[in-house]
Short mmCIF file of C-alpha atoms and ligand atoms in Angstrom, two decimals:
data_model
loop_
_atom_site.label_atom_id
_atom_site.label_comp_id
_atom_site.label_asym_id
_atom_site.label_seq_id
_atom_site.Cartn_x
_atom_site.Cartn_y
_atom_site.Cartn_z
CA ARG S 1 92.46 76.76 59.90
CA TRP S 2 94.82 79.87 59.13
CA THR S 3 97.52 81.05 60.85
CA LEU S 4 97.97 84.78 60.02
CA VAL S 5 101.20 86.47 60.17
CA PRO S 6 101.51 90.24 59.23
CA VAL S 7 105.06 91.12 58.14
CA PRO S 8 105.71 94.95 58.55
CA ASP S 9 106.19 96.92 55.21
CA ASP S 10 105.61 93.57 53.48
CA ALA S 11 102.33 91.70 53.21
CA LEU S 12 100.05 89.45 55.14
CA TYR S 13 100.96 85.89 55.14
CA LEU S 14 98.47 82.90 55.76
CA PHE S 15 99.73 79.38 56.57
CA SER S 16 97.55 76.29 56.84
CA ALA S 17 98.48 72.55 56.72
CA ARG S 18 98.56 72.32 53.21
CA GLU S 19 98.83 75.80 51.53
CA HIS S 20 99.98 79.21 51.99
CA ARG S 21 98.28 82.41 50.81
CA VAL S 22 99.29 86.24 50.92
CA VAL S 23 97.20 88.97 51.05
CA ALA S 24 99.10 92.07 49.54
CA GLN S 25 96.64 94.68 50.55
CA ARG S 26 98.16 97.22 52.94
CA ARG S 27 94.76 97.66 54.85
CA ALA S 28 94.39 93.89 55.33
CA ARG S 29 97.98 93.69 56.93
CA LEU S 30 97.40 96.57 59.16
CA PHE S 31 93.97 95.26 60.20
CA VAL S 32 95.61 91.88 61.42
CA GLU S 33 98.51 93.81 63.07
CA CYS S 34 96.11 96.11 65.20
CA TRP S 35 93.74 93.02 65.70
CA GLN S 36 96.78 90.83 67.17
CA LYS S 37 98.06 93.69 69.22
CA LEU S 38 94.88 94.37 71.05
CA GLU S 39 94.34 90.67 71.75
CA THR S 40 90.62 91.35 72.78
CA GLY S 41 88.87 90.65 69.55
CA ASP S 42 86.84 93.92 69.96
CA LEU S 43 86.33 95.00 66.34
CA ASP S 44 85.39 98.72 67.23
CA ALA S 45 88.61 99.24 68.96
CA VAL S 46 90.60 97.67 65.99
CA VAL S 47 88.74 99.99 63.67
CA SER S 48 89.65 102.75 66.03
CA ARG S 49 93.34 101.97 65.99
CA LEU S 50 93.18 101.80 62.16
CA THR S 51 91.90 105.13 61.93
CA GLU S 52 95.02 106.33 63.69
CA ARG S 53 97.16 104.71 60.93
CA GLY S 54 95.34 106.65 58.05
CA LEU S 55 92.47 104.15 57.33
CA SER S 56 88.96 105.34 57.56
CA ALA S 57 86.38 103.54 59.61
CA ALA S 58 84.61 102.43 56.52
CA GLU S 59 87.80 100.64 55.21
CA GLY S 60 88.43 99.09 58.58
CA TYR S 61 84.97 97.49 58.67
CA PHE S 62 84.99 96.50 54.87
CA THR S 63 88.41 94.79 55.56
CA PHE S 64 87.17 92.77 58.32
CA GLU S 65 84.03 91.85 56.28
CA GLU S 66 86.49 90.76 53.55
CA LEU S 67 88.71 88.66 55.90
CA ARG S 68 85.71 87.09 57.47
CA ARG S 69 84.01 86.16 54.29
CA LYS S 70 87.17 84.28 53.06
CA GLY S 71 87.20 82.46 56.55
CA TYR S 72 90.64 84.23 57.55
CA VAL S 73 89.47 85.77 60.89
CA VAL S 74 86.23 85.06 62.89
CA ALA S 75 84.79 87.25 65.56
CA GLY S 76 84.76 86.28 69.03
CA GLY S 77 84.46 82.50 70.10
CA ASP S 78 86.78 80.20 71.98
CA PRO S 79 89.92 79.22 70.77
CA PRO S 80 89.61 76.15 68.58
CA SER S 81 90.06 72.44 70.49
CA PRO S 82 92.86 70.12 69.40
CA ALA S 83 90.18 67.97 67.36
CA GLU S 84 88.79 71.20 65.48
CA LEU S 85 92.21 72.08 64.60
CA PHE S 86 92.96 68.35 63.50
CA LEU S 87 89.84 68.42 61.24
CA ALA S 88 90.53 71.74 59.89
CA ALA S 89 93.89 70.71 58.70
CA LEU S 90 92.15 67.85 56.65
CA ALA S 91 89.24 69.92 55.57
CA PRO S 92 90.51 71.03 52.11
CA VAL S 93 90.80 67.46 51.03
CA ALA S 94 88.89 65.32 53.46
CA GLU S 95 85.89 65.33 55.63
CA ARG S 96 86.99 62.72 58.12
CA PRO S 97 90.59 61.36 58.95
CA VAL S 98 91.77 58.11 57.65
CA ILE S 99 93.63 56.20 60.29
CA PRO S 100 95.87 53.65 58.84
CA GLN S 101 97.30 50.45 60.36
CA PRO S 102 100.64 50.90 61.92
CA ALA S 103 103.61 49.64 59.64
CA ALA S 104 104.75 47.16 62.18
CA ARG S 105 102.69 45.36 64.77
CA PRO S 106 103.74 47.09 68.16
CA PRO S 107 104.87 44.49 70.62
CA ASP S 108 102.80 44.14 73.98
CA GLY S 109 104.11 45.91 77.01
CA ALA S 110 106.80 47.78 75.16
CA ALA S 111 108.50 50.63 77.06
CA CYS S 112 110.23 53.84 76.22
CA GLU S 113 111.37 57.23 77.37
CA LEU S 114 109.72 60.34 75.87
CA LEU S 115 110.76 63.93 75.94
CA LEU S 116 108.25 66.51 74.64
CA VAL S 117 109.24 69.56 72.75
CA GLY S 118 106.82 72.40 71.81
CA ASP S 119 103.09 72.17 72.21
CA ILE S 120 102.37 68.60 72.95
CA ASP S 121 99.87 67.42 75.34
CA ALA S 122 101.50 65.15 78.07
CA ASP S 123 98.16 63.84 79.55
CA ALA S 124 96.93 63.09 75.91
CA ILE S 125 100.05 61.18 75.23
CA ALA S 126 99.92 59.29 78.40
CA ALA S 127 96.53 58.35 77.65
CA ALA S 128 97.30 57.18 73.96
CA ALA S 129 100.36 55.21 75.15
CA GLY S 130 98.03 53.37 77.58
CA SER S 131 95.62 52.56 74.96
CA GLN S 132 98.38 50.97 73.04
CA SER S 133 99.98 49.07 76.26
CA LEU S 134 103.05 51.09 75.54
CA ARG S 135 104.86 51.99 78.94
CA ILE S 136 106.36 55.41 78.90
CA ARG S 137 108.28 57.69 81.10
CA PHE S 138 108.70 61.42 80.66
CA ILE S 139 111.93 63.06 80.85
CA ALA S 140 111.81 66.30 82.22
CA ASN S 141 114.23 68.21 79.95
CA THR S 142 117.39 67.85 77.91
CA ARG S 143 119.89 67.78 80.72
CA ALA S 144 118.05 64.96 82.41
CA VAL S 145 118.70 62.47 79.51
CA GLU S 146 121.08 59.91 80.42
CA ALA S 147 123.28 57.42 78.49
CA ALA S 148 121.47 54.24 77.39
CA ASP S 149 121.39 51.79 74.71
CA ALA S 150 117.44 51.89 74.07
CA PRO S 151 116.50 55.05 71.86
CA LEU S 152 114.82 58.38 73.42
CA VAL S 153 111.97 59.21 71.81
CA VAL S 154 111.18 62.93 71.27
CA LEU S 155 107.80 64.05 70.33
CA THR S 156 107.53 67.63 68.92
CA ASP S 157 104.94 69.69 67.07
CA ASP S 158 107.33 70.99 64.43
CA TYR S 159 110.55 69.36 63.31
CA LEU S 160 112.29 72.79 63.18
CA ARG S 161 111.86 73.73 66.89
CA PRO S 162 115.30 75.26 67.82
CA ALA S 163 115.30 73.11 71.26
CA LEU S 164 115.88 70.04 68.98
CA GLY S 165 119.49 71.27 68.00
CA ALA S 166 120.40 71.14 71.59
CA ILE S 167 118.85 67.63 72.16
CA ASP S 168 121.06 66.34 68.99
CA ARG S 169 124.08 67.68 70.53
CA ARG S 170 123.15 66.00 73.81
CA MET S 171 122.40 62.65 72.32
CA ARG S 172 125.59 62.65 70.00
CA SER S 173 127.80 63.26 73.11
CA LEU S 174 125.88 60.42 74.88
CA GLY S 175 126.20 58.12 71.90
CA ARG S 176 122.62 57.40 72.34
CA PRO S 177 120.30 56.96 69.28
CA TRP S 178 116.82 58.94 69.23
CA LEU S 179 113.76 58.91 67.29
CA LEU S 180 112.01 62.09 66.31
CA ALA S 181 108.09 62.13 65.77
CA GLN S 182 105.41 64.79 65.22
CA PRO S 183 102.19 62.95 66.29
CA VAL S 184 100.27 66.22 65.79
CA GLY S 185 98.72 67.87 62.72
CA GLY S 186 96.91 66.51 59.72
CA ILE S 187 100.21 64.97 58.37
CA ALA S 188 102.09 62.96 61.15
CA TRP S 189 106.01 62.72 60.74
CA PHE S 190 108.00 59.70 62.04
CA GLY S 191 111.77 59.30 62.28
CA PRO S 192 114.62 59.23 61.41
CA VAL S 193 116.25 57.50 64.25
CA PHE S 194 119.36 59.34 64.57
CA GLY S 195 122.60 57.66 65.50
CA SER S 196 121.04 54.24 65.12
CA ALA S 197 123.94 52.84 62.73
CA ARG S 198 126.88 51.88 64.76
CA ASP S 199 129.39 51.26 61.88
CA LYS S 200 128.61 54.35 59.73
CA PRO S 201 127.68 57.96 60.89
CA GLY S 202 124.22 58.94 59.59
CA GLY S 203 122.90 62.49 59.30
CA CYS S 204 122.11 64.46 62.43
CA TRP S 205 119.26 66.93 63.10
CA HIS S 206 121.18 69.76 61.68
CA CYS S 207 121.47 68.03 58.45
CA LEU S 208 117.84 67.46 58.38
CA ALA S 209 116.85 70.96 59.38
CA GLN S 210 118.95 72.47 56.55
CA ARG S 211 116.86 70.52 53.75
CA LEU S 212 113.73 71.10 55.88
CA VAL S 213 114.09 74.82 56.00
CA ARG S 214 114.85 74.99 52.24
CA ASN S 215 111.59 72.98 51.55
CA ARG S 216 109.66 75.40 53.73
CA GLU S 217 110.46 78.48 51.53
CA VAL S 218 107.49 80.69 52.32
CA GLU S 219 107.58 80.04 55.96
CA TRP S 220 111.46 80.74 55.96
CA HIS S 221 110.89 83.98 53.98
CA VAL S 222 108.59 85.07 56.71
CA ALA S 223 110.79 83.99 59.52
CA ARG S 224 113.69 85.71 58.07
CA SER S 225 111.63 88.94 57.49
CA LEU S 226 110.77 88.77 61.19
CA GLY S 227 114.19 88.12 62.20
CA CYS S 228 113.39 84.67 63.49
CA GLU S 229 115.83 81.73 63.24
CA MET S 230 113.47 79.15 62.39
CA PRO S 231 109.86 79.02 60.67
CA LEU S 232 106.99 80.06 63.02
CA VAL S 233 104.97 76.97 64.25
CA PRO S 234 101.17 77.07 63.63
CA ALA S 235 98.90 75.13 66.29
CA ARG S 236 98.48 71.73 65.46
CA GLY S 237 95.56 69.60 66.43
CA TRP S 238 94.85 65.85 67.20
CA THR S 239 92.32 63.31 68.25
CA PRO S 240 92.61 60.27 70.58
CA GLU S 241 92.73 58.10 67.84
CA SER S 242 95.28 59.97 65.69
CA LEU S 243 97.57 59.99 69.06
CA ALA S 244 96.91 56.15 69.56
CA PHE S 245 97.91 55.23 65.93
CA CYS S 246 101.12 57.53 66.39
CA LEU S 247 102.13 55.95 69.50
CA ALA S 248 101.58 52.42 67.89
CA GLU S 249 103.42 53.44 64.97
CA ILE S 250 106.44 54.58 67.16
CA ALA S 251 106.25 51.37 69.28
CA GLY S 252 106.47 49.40 65.85
CA MET S 253 109.27 51.53 64.70
CA LEU S 254 111.40 50.86 68.01
CA ALA S 255 110.72 47.07 67.58
CA ALA S 256 111.77 47.12 63.89
CA LEU S 257 115.01 49.16 65.13
CA ARG S 258 115.86 46.52 67.52
CA GLY S 259 115.66 43.94 64.70
CA SER S 260 117.72 46.03 62.15
CA ARG S 261 120.41 46.70 64.81
CA LYS S 262 120.64 43.06 65.28
CA ASP S 263 121.25 42.40 61.64
CA GLY S 264 123.76 45.43 61.42
CA ARG S 265 121.45 47.44 59.03
CA ASP S 266 120.52 51.08 59.21
CA ASP S 267 116.96 51.28 57.66
CA LEU S 268 115.33 53.92 59.62
CA ALA S 269 117.45 56.81 58.23
CA HIS S 270 114.58 58.59 56.54
CA VAL S 271 111.37 60.49 57.62
CA THR S 272 108.05 58.79 57.10
CA THR S 273 104.95 61.15 56.68
CA ILE S 274 101.51 59.80 57.01
CA ASP S 275 98.71 61.81 55.60
CA PHE S 276 95.50 61.46 57.59
CA ALA S 277 93.48 62.85 54.76
CA ASP S 278 93.85 59.39 52.77
CA GLY S 279 95.95 57.39 55.11
CA SER S 280 99.02 57.40 52.56
CA ARG S 281 102.55 57.25 53.55
CA GLN S 282 105.60 58.85 51.96
CA HIS S 283 109.25 57.97 52.83
CA HIS S 284 111.95 60.91 52.54
CA HIS S 285 115.63 60.00 52.75
CA LEU S 286 117.81 61.68 55.26
CA VAL S 287 121.24 62.73 53.70
CA ARG S 288 124.22 63.26 55.85
CA ARG S 289 125.89 66.50 54.74
CA PRO S 290 129.60 66.16 54.94
CA GLN S 291 129.87 70.02 55.33
CA CYS S 292 127.34 69.97 58.44
CA PRO S 293 128.91 72.18 61.00
CA ALA S 294 127.50 69.90 63.79
CA CYS S 295 128.37 66.29 62.51
CA GLY S 296 130.52 66.79 59.59
CA ASP S 297 133.44 69.09 58.64
CA GLY S 298 131.96 72.54 58.72
CA GLY S 299 135.34 73.91 57.33
CA ARG S 300 134.53 72.26 53.97
CA ARG S 301 131.89 75.15 53.45
CA SER S 302 134.51 77.67 52.90
CA LEU S 303 136.41 75.47 50.36
CA ALA S 304 136.65 76.58 46.73
CA PRO S 305 134.81 74.25 44.55
CA ARG S 306 137.38 71.81 43.07
CA PRO S 307 138.02 72.42 39.14
CA ILE S 308 136.15 70.28 36.75
CA ARG S 309 138.78 68.05 34.78
CA LEU S 310 137.62 66.86 31.30
CA HIS S 311 139.01 63.35 30.34
CA PRO S 312 137.91 61.08 27.54
CA THR S 313 135.68 58.28 28.29
CA SER S 314 133.56 55.89 26.45
CA LYS S 315 129.86 56.55 25.87
CA ARG S 316 127.48 53.42 27.04
CA PHE S 317 124.09 55.00 26.18
CA THR S 318 123.27 56.52 22.87
CA ALA S 319 119.52 55.26 22.56
CA ASP S 320 117.80 58.45 23.09
CA GLY S 321 119.87 60.65 20.68
CA GLY S 322 122.23 62.00 23.47
CA HIS S 323 125.55 60.42 24.50
CA ARG S 324 125.86 59.48 28.15
CA ILE S 325 128.41 57.45 30.14
CA HIS S 326 125.48 56.01 32.25
CA ASP S 327 122.07 54.76 31.61
CA PRO S 328 119.48 57.47 32.44
CA GLU S 329 118.05 54.97 34.67
CA GLU S 330 121.32 54.56 36.64
CA THR S 331 121.67 58.29 37.05
CA TRP S 332 118.19 58.55 38.45
CA ARG S 333 118.71 55.49 40.88
CA ARG S 334 122.05 57.27 41.97
CA TRP S 335 120.57 60.51 42.87
CA ARG S 336 117.04 59.76 43.45
CA HIS S 337 117.29 59.94 47.33
CA HIS S 338 117.65 63.79 46.74
CA VAL S 339 114.43 64.25 45.46
CA SER S 340 111.46 64.88 48.15
CA PRO S 341 109.29 67.67 49.24
CA VAL S 342 110.41 67.20 52.83
CA THR S 343 114.31 66.27 52.76
CA GLY S 344 115.03 66.64 49.19
CA ALA S 345 117.72 69.12 47.65
CA VAL S 346 115.21 69.00 44.74
CA SER S 347 111.67 69.12 46.09
CA PHE S 348 110.02 67.22 43.05
CA LEU S 349 110.64 66.18 39.72
CA GLN S 350 107.79 66.57 37.24
CA ARG S 351 107.72 65.46 33.49
CA ILE S 352 106.07 67.80 31.15
CA ASP S 353 104.17 65.59 28.80
CA ASP S 354 104.03 67.39 25.37
CA ALA S 355 101.91 64.77 23.85
CA HIS S 356 99.08 65.57 26.17
CA GLY S 357 99.11 69.51 26.78
CA GLY S 358 101.65 70.19 29.46
CA PRO S 359 102.04 69.63 33.21
CA GLY S 360 98.71 68.18 33.82
CA ARG S 361 99.87 64.82 33.09
CA ALA S 362 103.07 65.18 35.12
CA THR S 363 104.48 62.11 37.13
CA GLY S 364 106.10 62.98 40.57
CA ALA S 365 108.07 60.36 42.36
CA ALA S 366 108.84 59.74 46.09
CA PHE S 367 111.44 57.93 47.92
CA ALA S 368 110.41 54.44 48.75
CA PRO S 369 112.92 52.52 50.81
CA ASP S 370 113.58 48.92 49.64
CA ALA S 371 114.36 45.80 52.02
CA ASN S 372 117.95 47.29 52.42
CA GLY S 373 116.75 51.02 53.01
CA THR S 374 118.66 52.13 49.93
CA GLY S 375 115.37 53.21 48.03
CA CYS S 376 116.54 52.16 44.75
CA ASP S 377 113.40 49.99 43.75
CA ASP S 378 111.51 52.80 42.02
CA VAL S 379 111.45 53.96 38.47
CA MET S 380 111.98 57.08 36.85
CA PRO S 381 108.92 59.23 36.24
CA GLY S 382 108.43 58.56 32.52
CA PRO S 383 105.86 59.40 29.87
CA ALA S 384 102.22 58.22 30.38
CA ALA S 385 101.64 54.77 29.29
CA ASP S 386 99.54 55.90 26.35
CA ALA S 387 101.70 58.65 25.39
CA GLY S 388 103.49 57.13 22.48
CA PRO S 389 106.86 58.15 21.08
CA VAL S 390 107.97 61.38 22.98
CA PRO S 391 110.40 63.39 20.83
CA VAL S 392 111.76 65.62 23.96
CA HIS S 393 112.11 64.61 27.49
CA ASN S 394 111.25 67.78 29.66
CA TYR S 395 111.35 67.91 33.29
CA VAL S 396 110.62 70.79 35.82
CA ALA S 397 112.42 70.30 39.34
CA GLY S 398 110.95 72.37 42.20
CA GLU S 399 111.89 75.75 43.22
CA ASN S 400 115.41 77.33 42.43
CA PHE S 401 116.66 77.99 46.16
CA ALA S 402 119.77 79.92 44.87
CA VAL S 403 117.53 82.89 44.43
CA HIS S 404 116.81 84.83 47.60
CA ARG S 405 115.62 88.49 47.58
CA PRO S 406 113.82 90.22 50.47
CA GLY S 407 110.03 91.07 50.41
CA LEU S 408 106.94 89.68 48.82
CA ALA S 409 108.35 90.53 45.07
CA GLY S 410 111.61 88.86 45.69
CA LEU S 411 109.74 85.89 47.02
CA LYS S 412 107.47 85.72 43.95
CA ALA S 413 110.67 85.90 41.81
CA GLY S 414 112.39 83.08 43.50
CA LEU S 415 109.12 80.77 43.34
CA ARG S 416 109.07 81.30 39.56
CA SER S 417 112.83 80.27 39.12
CA LYS S 418 112.24 76.66 38.61
CA SER S 419 115.06 74.42 37.36
CA ALA S 420 114.01 72.63 34.27
CA GLY S 421 116.04 70.63 31.57
CA LYS S 422 115.58 68.59 28.62
CA GLY S 423 117.18 65.58 26.93
CA MET S 424 116.70 64.84 23.21
ZN1 LIG V 501 124.78 66.85 60.71
#
C-alpha cells in the first residue's frame, strides 16, 4: 500500500493512493535507505549496514518492528499482484470496488489507436478492449504516430510522465487530437481530449502538467529534493473488471467527441476522475495558460505585471454589507473553473461555518460541466441550510503555493500557509 521514499538529510516520505505521511526519525530513514540499497530483504544484512552508519543493532531491529507494525514494510513475500495493489488503494475507505456504468454507451465495434506510456500491461488492455468489442491497434512509440482525424488514445499510469510532453509536441505538430487516460489505480482519470476544438485552441499537456504539479505539493517537494523533474510514480493496480470499465468509458468518450465535433462544441476539455471506492465522478476543467511555453506565448512570463488603474464605477451589489460591482454568485461563476484539487489554481474552497463550530461543516465544490461544457451550473458553497443568518462569510482556499522552502520544515511551513478571506 505504501511507496517509501527516503530523502537524504531530510525525512522518510510515504505515499499511498489517498494520503501521504512523513516519518521524521533519522533511524527510520536510514533503515529504508539501507533496505532499498540491498534489495535482498535480508533483515540481518540491513541491520549490519545500519551499524556502519552509527546505529546499534538493537535500534535497527526496533526500527524494523516499528515500521512493520504500522504496515509500512513487510519482510519477505512476493511483490503484490495488480489486483492486490488495486484493492490496497481502496482499503482505507472501501472493502471492495464500486465499478460504475460508463457515462456514454460505447458503440459496438468501435476502433482506436493506442499508445502506452509507463507501467501499463498491454496484454491486459487488449483483453479488456476485447471484452468491450473495442478494436484496438497498438502504436509502438511516439515517432510511429501518423497524422489522422481520429484521436489517438494514450494510456498512462501517471499524467505527469515526462514522455507525455514529447507526445504532446508530436500531436500538435501533426494537428491530431489525443485523449489521455489513466486506467490504473484506485482512482481512474479520463481526458481531456487535447486538440479537439478546431476553431479555438485549448490547453495542452504542459498547461495541464503545470496545474497537476502544483496540486501534488508533497510529491513535488520530494521530487525536487531528489533532483527529479516530475513526481515519482507509485505502482498502481487494476482488475480485469476495472480495466474493462475504463476501456468502455474511453470508447464512450470517443463516440461523444465525434458528436461534439459535428456540433462544433468542445465539451471534453476537462479531466474526469472516477473513484472506484464509491463509483463517484468529478470533473476538473483544463485551463489554457496564455503564458504556456509550449502552446502559448512563453515570453509573457518575463513581462512585468501591468499596473492596476483605479477608476470610478457604480456599485451593483450592496446586500451583504460590502460594496461590489458584481454579484458574489457572478464572481463565483466566472472563476469557479479554477477551483479543483486536480487542475485548479485553488485546490478547494471551504466555508468555515462559524455558527456550527468551524470547518467540520465546511462545504467543498467541484467543477461540473453543463450541456455546453462551461461548468456554470453549480452554486457557490454557502452556509448550511439550517445555519440561520451568518454575520461573517469566512472561506479557506487550499495551500498557498507561493511559499517554497527546502526540507521538511519548509514543506510544513508551506502547507500551513493557506489562503483565506472574509466578506462582511
Ligand atoms: Zn500549453
